[in-house]
mmCIF file of C-alpha atoms in Angstrom:
data_model
loop_
_atom_site.group_PDB
_atom_site.id
_atom_site.type_symbol
_atom_site.label_atom_id
_atom_site.label_comp_id
_atom_site.label_asym_id
_atom_site.label_seq_id
_atom_site.Cartn_x
_atom_site.Cartn_y
_atom_site.Cartn_z
ATOM 1 C CA MET A 1 -30.646 1.564 21.702
ATOM 2 C CA LYS A 2 -27.542 2.907 20.416
ATOM 3 C CA LYS A 3 -24.447 3.557 22.464
ATOM 4 C CA PRO A 4 -20.729 4.396 22.036
ATOM 5 C CA LEU A 5 -18.351 1.642 23.354
ATOM 6 C CA ILE A 6 -15.131 3.429 24.446
ATOM 7 C CA ALA A 7 -12.065 1.183 24.487
ATOM 8 C CA ILE A 8 -10.158 3.315 27.210
ATOM 9 C CA GLU A 9 -6.964 1.675 27.086
ATOM 10 C CA LYS A 10 -6.415 2.733 23.479
ATOM 11 C CA CYS A 11 -7.424 6.394 24.145
ATOM 12 C CA LYS A 12 -4.872 9.006 23.980
ATOM 13 C CA GLY A 13 -7.058 11.674 25.625
ATOM 14 C CA CYS A 14 -7.361 14.403 23.003
ATOM 15 C CA GLY A 15 -10.877 15.192 23.622
ATOM 16 C CA LEU A 16 -12.043 15.575 20.033
ATOM 17 C CA CYS A 17 -15.005 13.200 20.466
ATOM 18 C CA ILE A 18 -16.349 15.564 23.358
ATOM 19 C CA GLY A 19 -16.227 18.472 21.050
ATOM 20 C CA ALA A 20 -18.086 16.516 18.093
ATOM 21 C CA CYS A 21 -20.747 14.998 20.293
ATOM 22 C CA PRO A 22 -24.143 16.880 19.322
ATOM 23 C CA LYS A 23 -25.877 15.926 22.578
ATOM 24 C CA LYS A 24 -22.870 16.722 24.771
ATOM 25 C CA ILE A 25 -23.056 13.427 26.600
ATOM 26 C CA LEU A 26 -19.455 12.780 26.587
ATOM 27 C CA GLU A 27 -16.882 14.021 29.265
ATOM 28 C CA LEU A 28 -13.468 13.495 30.163
ATOM 29 C CA SER A 29 -13.082 10.931 33.032
ATOM 30 C CA SER A 30 -11.426 11.784 36.438
ATOM 31 C CA ALA A 31 -9.669 8.360 36.243
ATOM 32 C CA PHE A 32 -6.533 7.826 34.237
ATOM 33 C CA ASN A 33 -5.810 4.734 31.881
ATOM 34 C CA LYS A 34 -2.521 3.007 31.637
ATOM 35 C CA GLN A 35 -1.190 5.679 29.365
ATOM 36 C CA GLY A 36 -1.808 8.255 31.952
ATOM 37 C CA VAL A 37 -4.441 10.133 30.315
ATOM 38 C CA ASN A 38 -8.097 10.968 30.977
ATOM 39 C CA TYR A 39 -10.450 9.232 28.494
ATOM 40 C CA PRO A 40 -13.869 10.108 27.527
ATOM 41 C CA VAL A 41 -17.006 8.487 29.525
ATOM 42 C CA CYS A 42 -20.607 8.559 28.339
ATOM 43 C CA LYS A 43 -22.632 10.146 31.165
ATOM 44 C CA ASP A 44 -26.072 9.378 29.706
ATOM 45 C CA GLU A 45 -26.328 6.502 27.294
ATOM 46 C CA SER A 46 -29.953 6.700 27.004
ATOM 47 C CA SER A 47 -29.621 10.239 25.212
ATOM 48 C CA CYS A 48 -27.227 8.714 22.656
ATOM 49 C CA ILE A 49 -28.719 9.014 19.183
ATOM 50 C CA GLY A 50 -25.992 6.894 17.350
ATOM 51 C CA CYS A 51 -24.884 9.843 15.116
ATOM 52 C CA LYS A 52 -21.183 8.092 15.077
ATOM 53 C CA PHE A 53 -19.637 11.741 15.253
ATOM 54 C CA CYS A 54 -17.592 10.792 18.275
ATOM 55 C CA ALA A 55 -16.404 7.551 16.449
ATOM 56 C CA VAL A 56 -15.839 9.348 13.108
ATOM 57 C CA ILE A 57 -13.543 12.033 14.496
ATOM 58 C CA CYS A 58 -11.678 9.801 16.799
ATOM 59 C CA PRO A 59 -8.075 9.425 15.195
ATOM 60 C CA ASP A 60 -7.270 6.319 17.065
ATOM 61 C CA CYS A 61 -10.354 4.133 16.254
ATOM 62 C CA VAL A 62 -11.135 4.026 20.202
ATOM 63 C CA ILE A 63 -14.899 4.488 19.780
ATOM 64 C CA GLU A 64 -17.217 1.767 18.224
ATOM 65 C CA ILE A 65 -21.105 2.510 18.116
ATOM 66 C CA ALA A 66 -23.281 -0.477 18.939
ATOM 67 C CA GLU A 67 -27.064 -1.100 18.805
ATOM 68 C CA THR A 68 -28.418 -3.186 21.561
ATOM 69 C CA ASP A 69 -32.063 -4.541 21.224
ATOM 70 C CA GLY A 70 -34.266 -4.370 23.924
ATOM 71 C CA GLU A 71 -33.967 -2.816 27.460
ATOM 72 C CA VAL A 72 -30.464 -2.046 28.788
ATOM 73 C CA MET B 1 -28.921 -9.537 24.211
ATOM 74 C CA ALA B 2 -26.415 -9.215 21.193
ATOM 75 C CA ASP B 3 -24.895 -5.844 20.507
ATOM 76 C CA LYS B 4 -24.829 -5.001 16.701
ATOM 77 C CA ILE B 5 -21.819 -2.952 15.993
ATOM 78 C CA LEU B 6 -22.811 0.027 13.670
ATOM 79 C CA TYR B 7 -19.271 1.529 13.438
ATOM 80 C CA THR B 8 -15.875 0.099 14.022
ATOM 81 C CA ARG B 9 -12.310 0.315 12.802
ATOM 82 C CA PRO B 10 -12.110 -0.482 8.954
ATOM 83 C CA ARG B 11 -10.623 -3.873 8.113
ATOM 84 C CA SER B 12 -7.743 -2.330 6.203
ATOM 85 C CA ILE B 13 -6.305 -0.590 9.322
ATOM 86 C CA ARG B 14 -4.355 -2.779 11.714
ATOM 87 C CA ASP B 15 -5.537 -2.965 15.492
ATOM 88 C CA VAL B 16 -2.388 -1.399 16.792
ATOM 89 C CA LYS B 17 -1.501 1.796 18.766
ATOM 90 C CA THR B 18 -0.180 4.545 16.244
ATOM 91 C CA HIS B 19 2.784 6.704 17.408
ATOM 92 C CA TYR B 20 0.791 9.761 16.289
ATOM 93 C CA CYS B 21 0.300 12.619 19.032
ATOM 94 C CA PRO B 22 -3.299 13.161 20.603
ATOM 95 C CA GLY B 23 -5.614 14.917 18.356
ATOM 96 C CA CYS B 24 -3.237 14.426 15.267
ATOM 97 C CA GLY B 25 -5.185 14.341 11.952
ATOM 98 C CA HIS B 26 -3.105 11.483 10.410
ATOM 99 C CA GLY B 27 -5.139 8.958 12.369
ATOM 100 C CA ILE B 28 -8.292 10.376 10.800
ATOM 101 C CA VAL B 29 -6.873 10.283 7.327
ATOM 102 C CA HIS B 30 -5.737 6.730 7.822
ATOM 103 C CA LYS B 31 -9.146 5.505 8.896
ATOM 104 C CA LEU B 32 -10.860 7.143 5.784
ATOM 105 C CA ILE B 33 -8.523 5.698 3.449
ATOM 106 C CA GLY B 34 -9.095 2.236 5.098
ATOM 107 C CA GLU B 35 -12.692 2.759 4.905
ATOM 108 C CA CYS B 36 -12.624 3.735 1.225
ATOM 109 C CA LEU B 37 -10.297 0.677 0.464
ATOM 110 C CA ASP B 38 -12.807 -1.647 2.499
ATOM 111 C CA GLU B 39 -15.908 -0.450 0.720
ATOM 112 C CA MET B 40 -14.131 -0.722 -2.907
ATOM 113 C CA ASN B 41 -12.929 -4.023 -1.899
ATOM 114 C CA CYS B 42 -9.400 -3.112 -2.955
ATOM 115 C CA ARG B 43 -7.413 -3.903 -0.067
ATOM 116 C CA GLU B 44 -5.713 -6.879 -1.424
ATOM 117 C CA LYS B 45 -4.615 -5.034 -4.664
ATOM 118 C CA THR B 46 -3.368 -1.724 -2.907
ATOM 119 C CA LEU B 47 0.254 -0.586 -2.775
ATOM 120 C CA LEU B 48 0.977 2.168 -0.340
ATOM 121 C CA VAL B 49 3.869 4.534 -0.705
ATOM 122 C CA ALA B 50 4.779 5.800 2.787
ATOM 123 C CA PRO B 51 6.562 9.239 2.913
ATOM 124 C CA VAL B 52 9.275 10.580 5.174
ATOM 125 C CA GLY B 53 7.757 12.792 7.841
ATOM 126 C CA CYS B 54 5.074 12.033 10.499
ATOM 127 C CA GLY B 55 3.470 9.465 8.062
ATOM 128 C CA VAL B 56 6.630 7.454 7.990
ATOM 129 C CA LEU B 57 5.469 4.342 9.638
ATOM 130 C CA ALA B 58 1.958 4.374 7.853
ATOM 131 C CA TYR B 59 2.967 0.770 6.633
ATOM 132 C CA ASN B 60 2.638 -0.312 10.097
ATOM 133 C CA TYR B 61 -0.945 0.859 10.368
ATOM 134 C CA PHE B 62 -2.362 0.088 6.971
ATOM 135 C CA ASP B 63 -3.092 -3.688 6.485
ATOM 136 C CA VAL B 64 -1.778 -3.349 2.779
ATOM 137 C CA ASP B 65 1.275 -3.882 0.814
ATOM 138 C CA ALA B 66 3.605 -0.866 1.348
ATOM 139 C CA ILE B 67 6.919 0.663 0.467
ATOM 140 C CA GLU B 68 9.087 3.441 2.013
ATOM 141 C CA ALA B 69 10.299 5.982 -0.419
ATOM 142 C CA PRO B 70 13.280 8.269 0.207
ATOM 143 C CA HIS B 71 12.300 11.805 1.280
ATOM 144 C CA GLY B 72 10.145 13.485 -1.295
ATOM 145 C CA ARG B 73 10.382 10.700 -3.857
ATOM 146 C CA ALA B 74 7.126 9.111 -3.206
ATOM 147 C CA PRO B 75 5.528 10.206 -6.388
ATOM 148 C CA ALA B 76 8.592 8.937 -8.405
ATOM 149 C CA VAL B 77 8.373 5.701 -6.678
ATOM 150 C CA ALA B 78 4.504 5.549 -6.969
ATOM 151 C CA THR B 79 5.047 6.113 -10.770
ATOM 152 C CA GLY B 80 7.395 3.371 -11.137
ATOM 153 C CA MET B 81 5.113 0.779 -9.198
ATOM 154 C CA LYS B 82 2.135 1.928 -11.255
ATOM 155 C CA ARG B 83 3.789 1.551 -14.612
ATOM 156 C CA ALA B 84 5.068 -2.000 -13.647
ATOM 157 C CA ARG B 85 1.966 -3.071 -12.091
ATOM 158 C CA LYS B 86 -1.103 -1.427 -13.739
ATOM 159 C CA ASP B 87 -3.599 -3.794 -12.141
ATOM 160 C CA LYS B 88 -2.688 -2.175 -8.680
ATOM 161 C CA LEU B 89 -4.073 0.510 -6.639
ATOM 162 C CA VAL B 90 -1.139 2.986 -5.850
ATOM 163 C CA ILE B 91 -1.545 5.541 -3.133
ATOM 164 C CA SER B 92 1.199 8.089 -2.369
ATOM 165 C CA TYR B 93 0.743 9.251 1.116
ATOM 166 C CA GLN B 94 2.696 12.562 1.849
ATOM 167 C CA GLY B 95 2.989 15.388 4.262
ATOM 168 C CA ASP B 96 4.021 18.989 3.535
ATOM 169 C CA GLY B 97 7.773 18.730 3.934
ATOM 170 C CA ASP B 98 7.761 15.664 1.820
ATOM 171 C CA LEU B 99 5.531 16.720 -0.988
ATOM 172 C CA LEU B 100 6.211 20.571 -1.216
ATOM 173 C CA ALA B 101 9.807 21.035 0.085
ATOM 174 C CA ILE B 102 12.239 18.276 -0.924
ATOM 175 C CA GLY B 103 9.721 16.807 -3.231
ATOM 176 C CA THR B 104 8.456 19.582 -5.263
ATOM 177 C CA ALA B 105 10.055 18.516 -8.389
ATOM 178 C CA GLU B 106 8.750 14.943 -8.005
ATOM 179 C CA THR B 107 5.359 16.270 -7.234
ATOM 180 C CA ILE B 108 5.080 18.644 -10.054
ATOM 181 C CA HIS B 109 6.397 16.358 -12.731
ATOM 182 C CA ALA B 110 4.243 13.242 -11.641
ATOM 183 C CA ALA B 111 1.260 15.537 -12.021
ATOM 184 C CA ASN B 112 2.447 17.110 -15.208
ATOM 185 C CA ARG B 113 2.793 13.473 -16.701
ATOM 186 C CA GLY B 114 -0.633 12.769 -15.393
ATOM 187 C CA GLU B 115 0.474 9.628 -13.888
ATOM 188 C CA ASN B 116 -2.479 7.290 -12.955
ATOM 189 C CA ILE B 117 -1.746 7.485 -9.211
ATOM 190 C CA THR B 118 -3.547 8.877 -6.235
ATOM 191 C CA VAL B 119 -1.735 11.323 -4.124
ATOM 192 C CA ILE B 120 -2.942 12.283 -0.576
ATOM 193 C CA PHE B 121 -1.461 15.266 0.701
ATOM 194 C CA ILE B 122 -1.652 16.005 4.498
ATOM 195 C CA ASN B 123 -1.160 19.761 5.057
ATOM 196 C CA ASN B 124 -0.660 20.682 8.838
ATOM 197 C CA ALA B 125 1.292 23.834 8.227
ATOM 198 C CA ILE B 126 4.388 22.533 10.214
ATOM 199 C CA TYR B 127 7.224 19.970 10.143
ATOM 200 C CA GLY B 128 5.775 17.530 12.751
ATOM 201 C CA MET B 129 8.397 14.665 12.803
ATOM 202 C CA THR B 130 11.405 16.778 13.238
ATOM 203 C CA GLY B 131 9.882 18.763 16.085
ATOM 204 C CA GLY B 132 7.967 21.740 14.594
ATOM 205 C CA GLN B 133 10.069 23.734 12.155
ATOM 206 C CA MET B 134 8.647 26.001 9.520
ATOM 207 C CA ALA B 135 7.236 24.105 6.528
ATOM 208 C CA PRO B 136 6.402 25.687 3.014
ATOM 209 C CA THR B 137 2.708 25.541 4.100
ATOM 210 C CA THR B 138 3.327 27.478 7.407
ATOM 211 C CA MET B 139 0.949 30.340 7.712
ATOM 212 C CA GLU B 140 2.162 33.995 7.726
ATOM 213 C CA GLY B 141 3.184 35.161 11.186
ATOM 214 C CA GLN B 142 2.928 31.558 12.443
ATOM 215 C CA VAL B 143 5.462 30.859 15.331
ATOM 216 C CA THR B 144 7.334 27.705 14.862
ATOM 217 C CA LYS B 145 10.685 26.412 16.184
ATOM 218 C CA THR B 146 12.624 28.155 13.146
ATOM 219 C CA THR B 147 10.371 31.254 13.002
ATOM 220 C CA PRO B 148 10.148 32.271 16.820
ATOM 221 C CA TYR B 149 8.954 35.704 15.682
ATOM 222 C CA GLY B 150 6.291 34.331 13.278
ATOM 223 C CA ARG B 151 7.000 33.485 9.657
ATOM 224 C CA ASP B 152 8.377 36.584 7.964
ATOM 225 C CA VAL B 153 7.065 36.485 4.459
ATOM 226 C CA THR B 154 9.557 39.310 3.112
ATOM 227 C CA ASP B 155 12.213 36.865 4.232
ATOM 228 C CA VAL B 156 11.035 33.409 3.399
ATOM 229 C CA GLY B 157 8.294 33.883 1.087
ATOM 230 C CA TYR B 158 4.461 33.022 1.330
ATOM 231 C CA PRO B 159 2.838 29.806 2.075
ATOM 232 C CA ILE B 160 2.366 27.556 -1.085
ATOM 233 C CA ARG B 161 -0.948 26.511 -2.228
ATOM 234 C CA ALA B 162 -0.488 23.011 -3.584
ATOM 235 C CA CYS B 163 -3.727 22.750 -5.233
ATOM 236 C CA GLU B 164 -3.788 26.165 -7.075
ATOM 237 C CA LEU B 165 -0.086 25.333 -7.990
ATOM 238 C CA LEU B 166 -0.918 21.964 -9.626
ATOM 239 C CA ASN B 167 -4.108 23.370 -11.124
ATOM 240 C CA THR B 168 -1.876 25.412 -13.484
ATOM 241 C CA LEU B 169 -0.898 22.122 -15.235
ATOM 242 C CA MET B 170 -2.847 20.480 -17.898
ATOM 243 C CA ALA B 171 -2.724 16.830 -17.230
ATOM 244 C CA PRO B 172 -4.159 16.263 -13.659
ATOM 245 C CA TYR B 173 -7.471 14.771 -13.571
ATOM 246 C CA TYR B 174 -8.907 15.570 -10.212
ATOM 247 C CA ILE B 175 -7.629 18.035 -7.680
ATOM 248 C CA GLU B 176 -9.527 18.897 -4.358
ATOM 249 C CA ARG B 177 -8.698 20.430 -1.082
ATOM 250 C CA VAL B 178 -10.608 19.130 2.045
ATOM 251 C CA SER B 179 -10.238 19.164 5.720
ATOM 252 C CA VAL B 180 -10.734 16.849 8.781
ATOM 253 C CA HIS B 181 -11.198 19.453 11.561
ATOM 254 C CA ASP B 182 -14.765 18.688 12.026
ATOM 255 C CA VAL B 183 -17.152 15.818 11.156
ATOM 256 C CA PRO B 184 -19.082 17.284 8.286
ATOM 257 C CA ASN B 185 -15.689 17.905 6.528
ATOM 258 C CA ILE B 186 -14.275 14.471 7.442
ATOM 259 C CA LEU B 187 -17.463 12.948 5.513
ATOM 260 C CA LYS B 188 -16.486 15.183 2.678
ATOM 261 C CA ALA B 189 -12.963 14.277 2.665
ATOM 262 C CA LYS B 190 -13.944 10.511 2.596
ATOM 263 C CA LYS B 191 -15.876 11.287 -0.392
ATOM 264 C CA ALA B 192 -13.028 13.056 -2.183
ATOM 265 C CA ILE B 193 -10.724 10.254 -1.337
ATOM 266 C CA ARG B 194 -13.118 7.716 -2.603
ATOM 267 C CA ARG B 195 -13.376 9.679 -5.838
ATOM 268 C CA ALA B 196 -9.668 9.923 -6.128
ATOM 269 C CA LEU B 197 -9.385 6.169 -5.902
ATOM 270 C CA GLN B 198 -12.198 5.354 -8.252
ATOM 271 C CA ASN B 199 -10.487 7.578 -10.858
ATOM 272 C CA GLN B 200 -7.463 5.568 -10.701
ATOM 273 C CA LEU B 201 -9.373 2.360 -10.950
ATOM 274 C CA ASP B 202 -10.966 3.814 -14.047
ATOM 275 C CA GLY B 203 -7.656 4.535 -15.568
ATOM 276 C CA LYS B 204 -8.285 8.260 -15.721
ATOM 277 C CA GLY B 205 -5.030 9.605 -14.559
ATOM 278 C CA TYR B 206 -3.584 11.858 -11.650
ATOM 279 C CA SER B 207 -5.783 12.472 -8.572
ATOM 280 C CA PHE B 208 -4.540 14.794 -5.919
ATOM 281 C CA ILE B 209 -6.391 15.421 -2.519
ATOM 282 C CA GLU B 210 -5.036 17.933 -0.074
ATOM 283 C CA VAL B 211 -6.289 17.397 3.386
ATOM 284 C CA LEU B 212 -5.860 20.328 5.814
ATOM 285 C CA SER B 213 -4.888 18.549 9.291
ATOM 286 C CA MET B 214 -4.346 19.297 12.953
ATOM 287 C CA CYS B 215 -0.830 19.178 14.663
ATOM 288 C CA PRO B 216 -1.858 20.397 18.085
ATOM 289 C CA THR B 217 1.534 19.156 19.638
ATOM 290 C CA ASN B 218 3.675 21.367 17.552
ATOM 291 C CA TRP B 219 1.380 24.236 17.441
ATOM 292 C CA GLY B 220 1.408 24.160 21.168
ATOM 293 C CA VAL B 221 -2.364 23.882 21.600
ATOM 294 C CA ASP B 222 -4.841 21.237 22.749
ATOM 295 C CA ALA B 223 -6.643 19.069 20.199
ATOM 296 C CA GLN B 224 -9.857 21.100 20.025
ATOM 297 C CA THR B 225 -8.100 24.371 19.736
ATOM 298 C CA GLY B 226 -5.975 22.900 16.856
ATOM 299 C CA ALA B 227 -9.167 21.881 15.020
ATOM 300 C CA ASP B 228 -10.657 25.396 15.423
ATOM 301 C CA TRP B 229 -7.253 26.891 14.288
ATOM 302 C CA VAL B 230 -7.704 24.873 11.097
ATOM 303 C CA ARG B 231 -11.002 26.463 10.565
ATOM 304 C CA ASP B 232 -10.167 30.002 11.629
ATOM 305 C CA VAL B 233 -6.722 30.461 10.125
ATOM 306 C CA MET B 234 -5.907 27.917 7.545
ATOM 307 C CA MET B 235 -9.251 27.528 5.726
ATOM 308 C CA PRO B 236 -9.409 31.328 4.735
ATOM 309 C CA TYR B 237 -5.940 31.148 3.095
ATOM 310 C CA TYR B 238 -6.394 27.576 1.737
ATOM 311 C CA PRO B 239 -10.127 27.531 0.518
ATOM 312 C CA LEU B 240 -11.647 24.056 0.367
ATOM 313 C CA GLY B 241 -13.325 22.650 -2.713
ATOM 314 C CA VAL B 242 -12.719 21.117 -6.206
ATOM 315 C CA PHE B 243 -10.244 22.745 -8.325
ATOM 316 C CA ARG B 244 -10.153 20.456 -11.280
ATOM 317 C CA ASP B 245 -12.643 17.488 -12.090
ATOM 318 C CA LYS B 246 -12.240 16.547 -15.783
ATOM 319 C CA GLY B 247 -14.886 13.765 -15.248
ATOM 320 C CA THR B 248 -17.636 16.557 -14.572
ATOM 321 C CA GLU B 249 -16.208 18.671 -17.392
ATOM 322 C CA GLU B 250 -16.368 15.664 -19.756
ATOM 323 C CA ALA B 251 -19.953 14.795 -18.659
ATOM 324 C CA SER B 252 -21.127 18.380 -19.113
ATOM 325 C CA ARG B 253 -19.722 18.351 -22.606
ATOM 326 C CA VAL B 254 -21.876 15.139 -23.465
ATOM 327 C CA GLN B 255 -24.948 16.734 -22.646
#
């Protein structure tokens, strides 16, 4: 199973990842990080197809794509 | 249960916070160059020439040896570095003010000499670092700090197309324009950068990659609108594609 790992404290909140996600499973959080911006959260990790689009377009290397084996 | 990381920050990019604004294309291009250097195993022999402009602190973000050039003189500095150290991979990383305004002479003559360097040109249609003044690449009618009623082409001339300009010269080996406004174009941009770096390793000569990029802060829009603006406004005037590829020309002549 693939999922995005989001380093929320590095995020500047531009939201390019949200527009890039083909499954539309990323959304901006209502909480703020230490920089004072809303960061993306994955609302449905089971729908993630691991296409890496969000990670590729992120200008700040905030998102990593991980593959976990077995049930999560 | 172990997590296997499929995609992460390239080794050639340091794990530090950049000073770039949210949604800026510089971070994406940095990452692409970093990925190419990792894949080509060239990090240890890369010399980066940082420009004056928003990319001025690039040496803080790339984990390679770098030097800061005076404004616009990056191709001249890169020329010297490459001629002195032919075994190194020399990348000149420049913005539109640096490459097409104050550095026009250096840019054209480095290209005309066919120096064996790679130039990465970030075109975001505005002066970012100084707060959003008109650049040579600013679009017709575009509102900036110094053109509050939009760029008037009868007064200040038309936006300069760098690829077309350099394509009139005989010496350049590879000229391509790419964009980083969406993922498919980012992947194409990576291929182009990889090609440009490989040309230099093969001793082919001058490679020039123009990257259309976003500057949401100085355009006064959010990041996604900025990306859409690149597609809708910049791309019709700055068409993407390969303008010069002597490698393919040579290959087709052999056949």
